[in-house]
């Protein structure tokens, strides 16, 4: 993907860095399936694993691949994913606080109701995911892309979305109040009924997407639109 600089020069938009995974991963079994406090899990592959409804602090996953694994209902504090792939995983209603995602790819997953407040995301790609009602309040995003996602009523209140890209996402009813969004981009997205539209200062929006902002912006400015 490329964009045009003010002086007419073309600049390439950098994709998030890919996770650094080893050539061979060890199949997760036994104690590796116990998500415990201060647990450190490295170079493992989880297939069809059940990590749901756990409660752990300071747990770290590094260089791991998760395939069709569920974290549904799990609570994580001060933990994180680094150099991780999550493929077709269920993170619905997962709650993480003060946690991180670094060089992580989340694809074809279910993130409905997931809450990650006050967390940090860097070099993250979230692609082809269902993320209705997902909440990222007060979180920080660096070089992060949401692509082909359904994100109805997602909450980014007071988040730092500087430079974040949303591509072909349905963000109907999403909340951006108080967010910092300089340099963020929306391309081919549905933006109907979003909240905090006045926080979009500094954002780049495709012309066809801007139509969906009309009523939200008019409402924020006290403008009545009549037929």
PDB file of C-alpha atoms in Angstrom:
ATOM      1  CA  UNK A   1       0.000   0.000   0.000  1.00  0.00           C
ATOM      2  CA  UNK A   2       1.284   3.469  -0.787  1.00  0.00           C
ATOM      3  CA  UNK A   3       0.245   6.998   0.046  1.00  0.00           C
ATOM      4  CA  UNK A   4       1.088  10.404  -1.390  1.00  0.00           C
ATOM      5  CA  UNK A   5       3.245  12.880   0.506  1.00  0.00           C
ATOM      6  CA  UNK A   6       2.318  16.604   0.501  1.00  0.00           C
ATOM      7  CA  UNK A   7       5.072  17.289  -2.043  1.00  0.00           C
ATOM      8  CA  UNK A   8       3.726  14.627  -4.379  1.00  0.00           C
ATOM      9  CA  UNK A   9       6.280  11.942  -3.546  1.00  0.00           C
ATOM     10  CA  UNK A  10       5.008   8.432  -2.902  1.00  0.00           C
ATOM     11  CA  UNK A  11       5.681   6.794   0.446  1.00  0.00           C
ATOM     12  CA  UNK A  12       5.024   3.153   1.247  1.00  0.00           C
ATOM     13  CA  UNK A  13       2.899   2.421   4.301  1.00  0.00           C
ATOM     14  CA  UNK A  14       4.763  -0.074   6.448  1.00  0.00           C
ATOM     15  CA  UNK A  15       3.020  -3.309   7.337  1.00  0.00           C
ATOM     16  CA  UNK A  16       3.295  -4.561  10.926  1.00  0.00           C
ATOM     17  CA  UNK A  17       6.410  -6.661  11.451  1.00  0.00           C
ATOM     18  CA  UNK A  18       5.721 -10.377  11.182  1.00  0.00           C
ATOM     19  CA  UNK A  19       6.049 -12.616  14.232  1.00  0.00           C
ATOM     20  CA  UNK A  20       9.461 -14.262  14.571  1.00  0.00           C
ATOM     21  CA  UNK A  21       8.691 -17.963  14.927  1.00  0.00           C
ATOM     22  CA  UNK A  22      11.211 -20.781  15.033  1.00  0.00           C
ATOM     23  CA  UNK A  23      11.466 -23.295  12.193  1.00  0.00           C
ATOM     24  CA  UNK A  24      10.064 -26.007  14.464  1.00  0.00           C
ATOM     25  CA  UNK A  25       7.727 -25.631  17.415  1.00  0.00           C
ATOM     26  CA  UNK A  26       7.111 -28.080  20.233  1.00  0.00           C
ATOM     27  CA  UNK A  27       3.558 -29.346  20.586  1.00  0.00           C
ATOM     28  CA  UNK A  28       2.021 -27.937  23.767  1.00  0.00           C
ATOM     29  CA  UNK A  29       1.047 -30.654  26.203  1.00  0.00           C
ATOM     30  CA  UNK A  30       1.125 -31.441  29.897  1.00  0.00           C
ATOM     31  CA  UNK A  31       2.166 -28.468  32.047  1.00  0.00           C
ATOM     32  CA  UNK A  32       2.348 -26.259  28.926  1.00  0.00           C
ATOM     33  CA  UNK A  33      -1.461 -26.295  28.994  1.00  0.00           C
ATOM     34  CA  UNK A  34      -1.495 -24.872  32.530  1.00  0.00           C
ATOM     35  CA  UNK A  35      -1.773 -21.095  32.258  1.00  0.00           C
ATOM     36  CA  UNK A  36      -0.390 -20.125  35.662  1.00  0.00           C
ATOM     37  CA  UNK A  37       0.947 -17.004  37.368  1.00  0.00           C
ATOM     38  CA  UNK A  38       4.412 -15.998  36.128  1.00  0.00           C
ATOM     39  CA  UNK A  39       4.273 -18.708  33.477  1.00  0.00           C
ATOM     40  CA  UNK A  40       6.658 -18.337  30.523  1.00  0.00           C
ATOM     41  CA  UNK A  41       5.784 -20.368  27.436  1.00  0.00           C
ATOM     42  CA  UNK A  42       8.215 -20.346  24.498  1.00  0.00           C
ATOM     43  CA  UNK A  43       8.312 -21.870  21.004  1.00  0.00           C
ATOM     44  CA  UNK A  44       5.149 -23.926  21.488  1.00  0.00           C
ATOM     45  CA  UNK A  45       2.315 -24.817  19.130  1.00  0.00           C
ATOM     46  CA  UNK A  46      -1.174 -25.055  20.599  1.00  0.00           C
ATOM     47  CA  UNK A  47      -3.763 -26.885  18.458  1.00  0.00           C
ATOM     48  CA  UNK A  48      -7.339 -27.091  19.649  1.00  0.00           C
ATOM     49  CA  UNK A  49      -6.222 -26.276  23.195  1.00  0.00           C
ATOM     50  CA  UNK A  50      -8.624 -25.105  25.899  1.00  0.00           C
ATOM     51  CA  UNK A  51      -7.204 -22.163  27.853  1.00  0.00           C
ATOM     52  CA  UNK A  52     -10.616 -20.760  28.725  1.00  0.00           C
ATOM     53  CA  UNK A  53     -11.700 -19.316  32.072  1.00  0.00           C
ATOM     54  CA  UNK A  54      -8.172 -19.132  33.485  1.00  0.00           C
ATOM     55  CA  UNK A  55      -6.989 -16.383  35.825  1.00  0.00           C
ATOM     56  CA  UNK A  56      -3.285 -15.623  35.673  1.00  0.00           C
ATOM     57  CA  UNK A  57      -0.881 -12.769  36.253  1.00  0.00           C
ATOM     58  CA  UNK A  58       2.429 -12.027  34.517  1.00  0.00           C
ATOM     59  CA  UNK A  59       2.003 -14.894  32.037  1.00  0.00           C
ATOM     60  CA  UNK A  60       4.017 -14.578  28.807  1.00  0.00           C
ATOM     61  CA  UNK A  61       3.767 -16.376  25.478  1.00  0.00           C
ATOM     62  CA  UNK A  62       6.823 -15.948  23.212  1.00  0.00           C
ATOM     63  CA  UNK A  63       7.329 -17.358  19.718  1.00  0.00           C
ATOM     64  CA  UNK A  64       4.141 -19.467  19.910  1.00  0.00           C
ATOM     65  CA  UNK A  65       1.458 -20.442  17.417  1.00  0.00           C
ATOM     66  CA  UNK A  66      -2.154 -20.985  18.494  1.00  0.00           C
ATOM     67  CA  UNK A  67      -4.553 -22.784  16.149  1.00  0.00           C
ATOM     68  CA  UNK A  68      -8.257 -23.118  17.033  1.00  0.00           C
ATOM     69  CA  UNK A  69      -7.444 -22.478  20.689  1.00  0.00           C
ATOM     70  CA  UNK A  70      -9.906 -20.875  23.092  1.00  0.00           C
ATOM     71  CA  UNK A  71      -9.129 -18.179  25.656  1.00  0.00           C
ATOM     72  CA  UNK A  72     -12.816 -17.426  26.169  1.00  0.00           C
ATOM     73  CA  UNK A  73     -13.520 -15.895  29.581  1.00  0.00           C
ATOM     74  CA  UNK A  74      -9.847 -15.930  30.617  1.00  0.00           C
ATOM     75  CA  UNK A  75      -8.464 -13.098  32.756  1.00  0.00           C
ATOM     76  CA  UNK A  76      -4.847 -12.016  32.308  1.00  0.00           C
ATOM     77  CA  UNK A  77      -2.938  -9.315  34.195  1.00  0.00           C
ATOM     78  CA  UNK A  78       0.436  -7.856  33.174  1.00  0.00           C
ATOM     79  CA  UNK A  79       0.892 -10.620  30.621  1.00  0.00           C
ATOM     80  CA  UNK A  80       1.438 -10.671  26.925  1.00  0.00           C
ATOM     81  CA  UNK A  81       1.959 -12.213  23.524  1.00  0.00           C
ATOM     82  CA  UNK A  82       5.266 -11.621  21.725  1.00  0.00           C
ATOM     83  CA  UNK A  83       6.060 -13.039  18.247  1.00  0.00           C
ATOM     84  CA  UNK A  84       2.794 -14.971  18.272  1.00  0.00           C
ATOM     85  CA  UNK A  85       0.279 -16.173  15.687  1.00  0.00           C
ATOM     86  CA  UNK A  86      -3.352 -16.791  16.666  1.00  0.00           C
ATOM     87  CA  UNK A  87      -5.271 -18.581  13.914  1.00  0.00           C
ATOM     88  CA  UNK A  88      -9.030 -19.211  14.194  1.00  0.00           C
ATOM     89  CA  UNK A  89      -8.890 -18.733  17.970  1.00  0.00           C
ATOM     90  CA  UNK A  90     -11.681 -17.773  20.367  1.00  0.00           C
ATOM     91  CA  UNK A  91     -10.815 -14.763  22.544  1.00  0.00           C
ATOM     92  CA  UNK A  92     -14.434 -13.834  23.223  1.00  0.00           C
ATOM     93  CA  UNK A  93     -14.951 -12.201  26.617  1.00  0.00           C
ATOM     94  CA  UNK A  94     -11.238 -12.501  27.398  1.00  0.00           C
ATOM     95  CA  UNK A  95     -10.144  -9.745  29.791  1.00  0.00           C
ATOM     96  CA  UNK A  96      -6.542  -8.530  29.860  1.00  0.00           C
ATOM     97  CA  UNK A  97      -5.215  -5.534  31.794  1.00  0.00           C
ATOM     98  CA  UNK A  98      -1.804  -3.852  31.565  1.00  0.00           C
ATOM     99  CA  UNK A  99      -0.829  -6.475  28.978  1.00  0.00           C
ATOM    100  CA  UNK A 100       0.897  -6.374  25.598  1.00  0.00           C
ATOM    101  CA  UNK A 101       0.781  -7.708  22.062  1.00  0.00           C
ATOM    102  CA  UNK A 102       4.062  -7.378  20.161  1.00  0.00           C
ATOM    103  CA  UNK A 103       4.641  -8.649  16.611  1.00  0.00           C
ATOM    104  CA  UNK A 104       1.395 -10.614  16.781  1.00  0.00           C
ATOM    105  CA  UNK A 105      -1.046 -11.722  14.068  1.00  0.00           C
ATOM    106  CA  UNK A 106      -4.645 -12.558  14.907  1.00  0.00           C
ATOM    107  CA  UNK A 107      -6.543 -14.070  11.987  1.00  0.00           C
ATOM    108  CA  UNK A 108     -10.081 -15.437  11.481  1.00  0.00           C
ATOM    109  CA  UNK A 109     -10.734 -15.234  15.219  1.00  0.00           C
ATOM    110  CA  UNK A 110     -13.666 -14.495  17.481  1.00  0.00           C
ATOM    111  CA  UNK A 111     -12.987 -11.449  19.671  1.00  0.00           C
ATOM    112  CA  UNK A 112     -16.573 -10.625  20.620  1.00  0.00           C
ATOM    113  CA  UNK A 113     -16.728  -8.859  23.980  1.00  0.00           C
ATOM    114  CA  UNK A 114     -12.965  -9.047  24.473  1.00  0.00           C
ATOM    115  CA  UNK A 115     -11.687  -6.298  26.800  1.00  0.00           C
ATOM    116  CA  UNK A 116      -8.049  -5.126  26.721  1.00  0.00           C
ATOM    117  CA  UNK A 117      -7.984  -1.784  28.583  1.00  0.00           C
ATOM    118  CA  UNK A 118      -4.733   0.041  29.332  1.00  0.00           C
ATOM    119  CA  UNK A 119      -2.771  -2.358  27.135  1.00  0.00           C
ATOM    120  CA  UNK A 120      -0.087  -1.861  24.490  1.00  0.00           C
ATOM    121  CA  UNK A 121      -0.177  -3.124  20.898  1.00  0.00           C
ATOM    122  CA  UNK A 122       2.835  -2.824  18.588  1.00  0.00           C
ATOM    123  CA  UNK A 123       3.282  -4.358  15.131  1.00  0.00           C
ATOM    124  CA  UNK A 124      -0.069  -6.144  15.381  1.00  0.00           C
ATOM    125  CA  UNK A 125      -2.312  -7.296  12.524  1.00  0.00           C
ATOM    126  CA  UNK A 126      -5.913  -8.235  13.337  1.00  0.00           C
ATOM    127  CA  UNK A 127      -7.445  -9.727  10.196  1.00  0.00           C
ATOM    128  CA  UNK A 128     -10.791 -11.255   9.252  1.00  0.00           C
ATOM    129  CA  UNK A 129     -11.999 -11.274  12.870  1.00  0.00           C
ATOM    130  CA  UNK A 130     -15.357 -10.821  14.562  1.00  0.00           C
ATOM    131  CA  UNK A 131     -14.788  -8.199  17.252  1.00  0.00           C
ATOM    132  CA  UNK A 132     -18.227  -6.834  18.148  1.00  0.00           C
ATOM    133  CA  UNK A 133     -18.249  -4.991  21.489  1.00  0.00           C
ATOM    134  CA  UNK A 134     -14.483  -5.421  21.887  1.00  0.00           C
ATOM    135  CA  UNK A 135     -13.058  -2.774  24.235  1.00  0.00           C
ATOM    136  CA  UNK A 136      -9.610  -1.154  24.117  1.00  0.00           C
ATOM    137  CA  UNK A 137     -10.098   1.861  26.411  1.00  0.00           C
ATOM    138  CA  UNK A 138      -6.906   3.776  27.252  1.00  0.00           C
ATOM    139  CA  UNK A 139      -4.769   1.359  25.212  1.00  0.00           C
ATOM    140  CA  UNK A 140      -1.871   2.356  22.970  1.00  0.00           C
ATOM    141  CA  UNK A 141      -1.458   1.180  19.378  1.00  0.00           C
ATOM    142  CA  UNK A 142       1.740   1.497  17.327  1.00  0.00           C
ATOM    143  CA  UNK A 143       1.950   0.265  13.736  1.00  0.00           C
ATOM    144  CA  UNK A 144      -1.276  -1.709  14.120  1.00  0.00           C
ATOM    145  CA  UNK A 145      -3.735  -2.708  11.364  1.00  0.00           C
ATOM    146  CA  UNK A 146      -7.334  -3.912  11.637  1.00  0.00           C
ATOM    147  CA  UNK A 147      -8.289  -5.493   8.300  1.00  0.00           C
ATOM    148  CA  UNK A 148     -11.555  -7.087   7.129  1.00  0.00           C
ATOM    149  CA  UNK A 149     -12.992  -7.092  10.656  1.00  0.00           C
ATOM    150  CA  UNK A 150     -16.525  -6.690  11.991  1.00  0.00           C
ATOM    151  CA  UNK A 151     -16.213  -4.322  14.957  1.00  0.00           C
ATOM    152  CA  UNK A 152     -19.742  -3.206  15.766  1.00  0.00           C
ATOM    153  CA  UNK A 153     -19.772  -0.956  18.856  1.00  0.00           C
ATOM    154  CA  UNK A 154     -16.077  -1.509  19.567  1.00  0.00           C
ATOM    155  CA  UNK A 155     -14.774   0.881  22.223  1.00  0.00           C
ATOM    156  CA  UNK A 156     -11.542   2.854  21.684  1.00  0.00           C
ATOM    157  CA  UNK A 157     -12.320   5.572  24.231  1.00  0.00           C
ATOM    158  CA  UNK A 158      -9.185   7.540  25.213  1.00  0.00           C
ATOM    159  CA  UNK A 159      -6.972   5.146  23.251  1.00  0.00           C
ATOM    160  CA  UNK A 160      -3.847   6.270  21.405  1.00  0.00           C
ATOM    161  CA  UNK A 161      -4.531   5.220  17.806  1.00  0.00           C
ATOM    162  CA  UNK A 162      -1.824   7.358  16.234  1.00  0.00           C
ATOM    163  CA  UNK A 163      -1.063   5.945  12.791  1.00  0.00           C
ATOM    164  CA  UNK A 164      -3.425   2.969  13.180  1.00  0.00           C
ATOM    165  CA  UNK A 165      -5.084   1.675   9.988  1.00  0.00           C
ATOM    166  CA  UNK A 166      -8.610   0.319   9.620  1.00  0.00           C
ATOM    167  CA  UNK A 167      -9.150  -1.380   6.264  1.00  0.00           C
ATOM    168  CA  UNK A 168     -12.496  -2.784   5.097  1.00  0.00           C
ATOM    169  CA  UNK A 169     -13.880  -2.873   8.649  1.00  0.00           C
ATOM    170  CA  UNK A 170     -17.456  -2.402   9.841  1.00  0.00           C
ATOM    171  CA  UNK A 171     -17.143   0.053  12.727  1.00  0.00           C
ATOM    172  CA  UNK A 172     -20.831   0.918  13.042  1.00  0.00           C
ATOM    173  CA  UNK A 173     -21.518   2.376  16.476  1.00  0.00           C
ATOM    174  CA  UNK A 174     -17.850   2.265  17.522  1.00  0.00           C
ATOM    175  CA  UNK A 175     -16.733   4.711  20.210  1.00  0.00           C
ATOM    176  CA  UNK A 176     -13.688   6.983  19.739  1.00  0.00           C
ATOM    177  CA  UNK A 177     -14.324   9.650  22.394  1.00  0.00           C
ATOM    178  CA  UNK A 178     -11.093  11.162  23.670  1.00  0.00           C
ATOM    179  CA  UNK A 179      -8.944   9.046  21.359  1.00  0.00           C
ATOM    180  CA  UNK A 180      -5.699  10.399  19.887  1.00  0.00           C
ATOM    181  CA  UNK A 181      -5.870   9.654  16.179  1.00  0.00           C
ATOM    182  CA  UNK A 182      -3.349  11.790  14.303  1.00  0.00           C
ATOM    183  CA  UNK A 183      -2.244   9.923  11.198  1.00  0.00           C
ATOM    184  CA  UNK A 184      -4.840   7.150  11.550  1.00  0.00           C
ATOM    185  CA  UNK A 185      -6.475   5.967   8.313  1.00  0.00           C
ATOM    186  CA  UNK A 186      -9.870   4.507   7.407  1.00  0.00           C
ATOM    187  CA  UNK A 187     -10.159   2.805   4.027  1.00  0.00           C
ATOM    188  CA  UNK A 188     -13.383   1.196   2.736  1.00  0.00           C
ATOM    189  CA  UNK A 189     -14.876   1.126   6.242  1.00  0.00           C
ATOM    190  CA  UNK A 190     -18.438   1.462   7.528  1.00  0.00           C
ATOM    191  CA  UNK A 191     -18.501   4.388   9.979  1.00  0.00           C
ATOM    192  CA  UNK A 192     -22.227   4.785  10.640  1.00  0.00           C
ATOM    193  CA  UNK A 193     -23.195   6.102  14.066  1.00  0.00           C
ATOM    194  CA  UNK A 194     -19.713   6.245  15.515  1.00  0.00           C
ATOM    195  CA  UNK A 195     -19.230   8.104  18.789  1.00  0.00           C
ATOM    196  CA  UNK A 196     -16.580  10.696  19.520  1.00  0.00           C
ATOM    197  CA  UNK A 197     -16.456  11.852  15.916  1.00  0.00           C
ATOM    198  CA  UNK A 198     -14.773  15.111  16.961  1.00  0.00           C
ATOM    199  CA  UNK A 199     -11.752  13.058  18.086  1.00  0.00           C
ATOM    200  CA  UNK A 200     -11.038  12.188  14.448  1.00  0.00           C
ATOM    201  CA  UNK A 201      -8.944  15.316  13.879  1.00  0.00           C
ATOM    202  CA  UNK A 202      -5.895  14.379  11.834  1.00  0.00           C
ATOM    203  CA  UNK A 203      -7.471  11.209  10.419  1.00  0.00           C
ATOM    204  CA  UNK A 204      -7.443  10.309   6.700  1.00  0.00           C
ATOM    205  CA  UNK A 205     -10.744   8.907   5.412  1.00  0.00           C
ATOM    206  CA  UNK A 206     -11.624   7.651   1.935  1.00  0.00           C
ATOM    207  CA  UNK A 207     -14.190   9.899   0.269  1.00  0.00           C
ATOM    208  CA  UNK A 208     -16.801   7.157   0.040  1.00  0.00           C
ATOM    209  CA  UNK A 209     -16.359   6.365   3.739  1.00  0.00           C
ATOM    210  CA  UNK A 210     -16.909   9.992   4.726  1.00  0.00           C
ATOM    211  CA  UNK A 211     -20.608   9.766   3.847  1.00  0.00           C
ATOM    212  CA  UNK A 212     -21.123   7.541   6.875  1.00  0.00           C
ATOM    213  CA  UNK A 213     -19.669  10.242   9.121  1.00  0.00           C
ATOM    214  CA  UNK A 214     -22.139  12.910   8.006  1.00  0.00           C
ATOM    215  CA  UNK A 215     -24.903  12.286  10.543  1.00  0.00           C
ATOM    216  CA  UNK A 216     -22.481  11.690  13.430  1.00  0.00           C
ATOM    217  CA  UNK A 217     -20.586  14.876  12.670  1.00  0.00           C
ATOM    218  CA  UNK A 218     -23.778  16.877  12.222  1.00  0.00           C
ATOM    219  CA  UNK A 219     -25.079  15.635  15.567  1.00  0.00           C
ATOM    220  CA  UNK A 220     -21.826  16.570  17.319  1.00  0.00           C
ATOM    221  CA  UNK A 221     -22.083  20.086  15.880  1.00  0.00           C
ATOM    222  CA  UNK A 222     -25.783  20.475  16.657  1.00  0.00           C
ATOM    223  CA  UNK A 223     -26.752  20.463  12.975  1.00  0.00           C
ATOM    224  CA  UNK A 224     -30.158  19.106  11.945  1.00  0.00           C
ATOM    225  CA  UNK A 225     -30.301  17.393   8.556  1.00  0.00           C
ATOM    226  CA  UNK A 226     -33.683  17.403   6.817  1.00  0.00           C
ATOM    227  CA  UNK A 227     -34.839  15.607   3.681  1.00  0.00           C
TER     228      UNK A 227
END
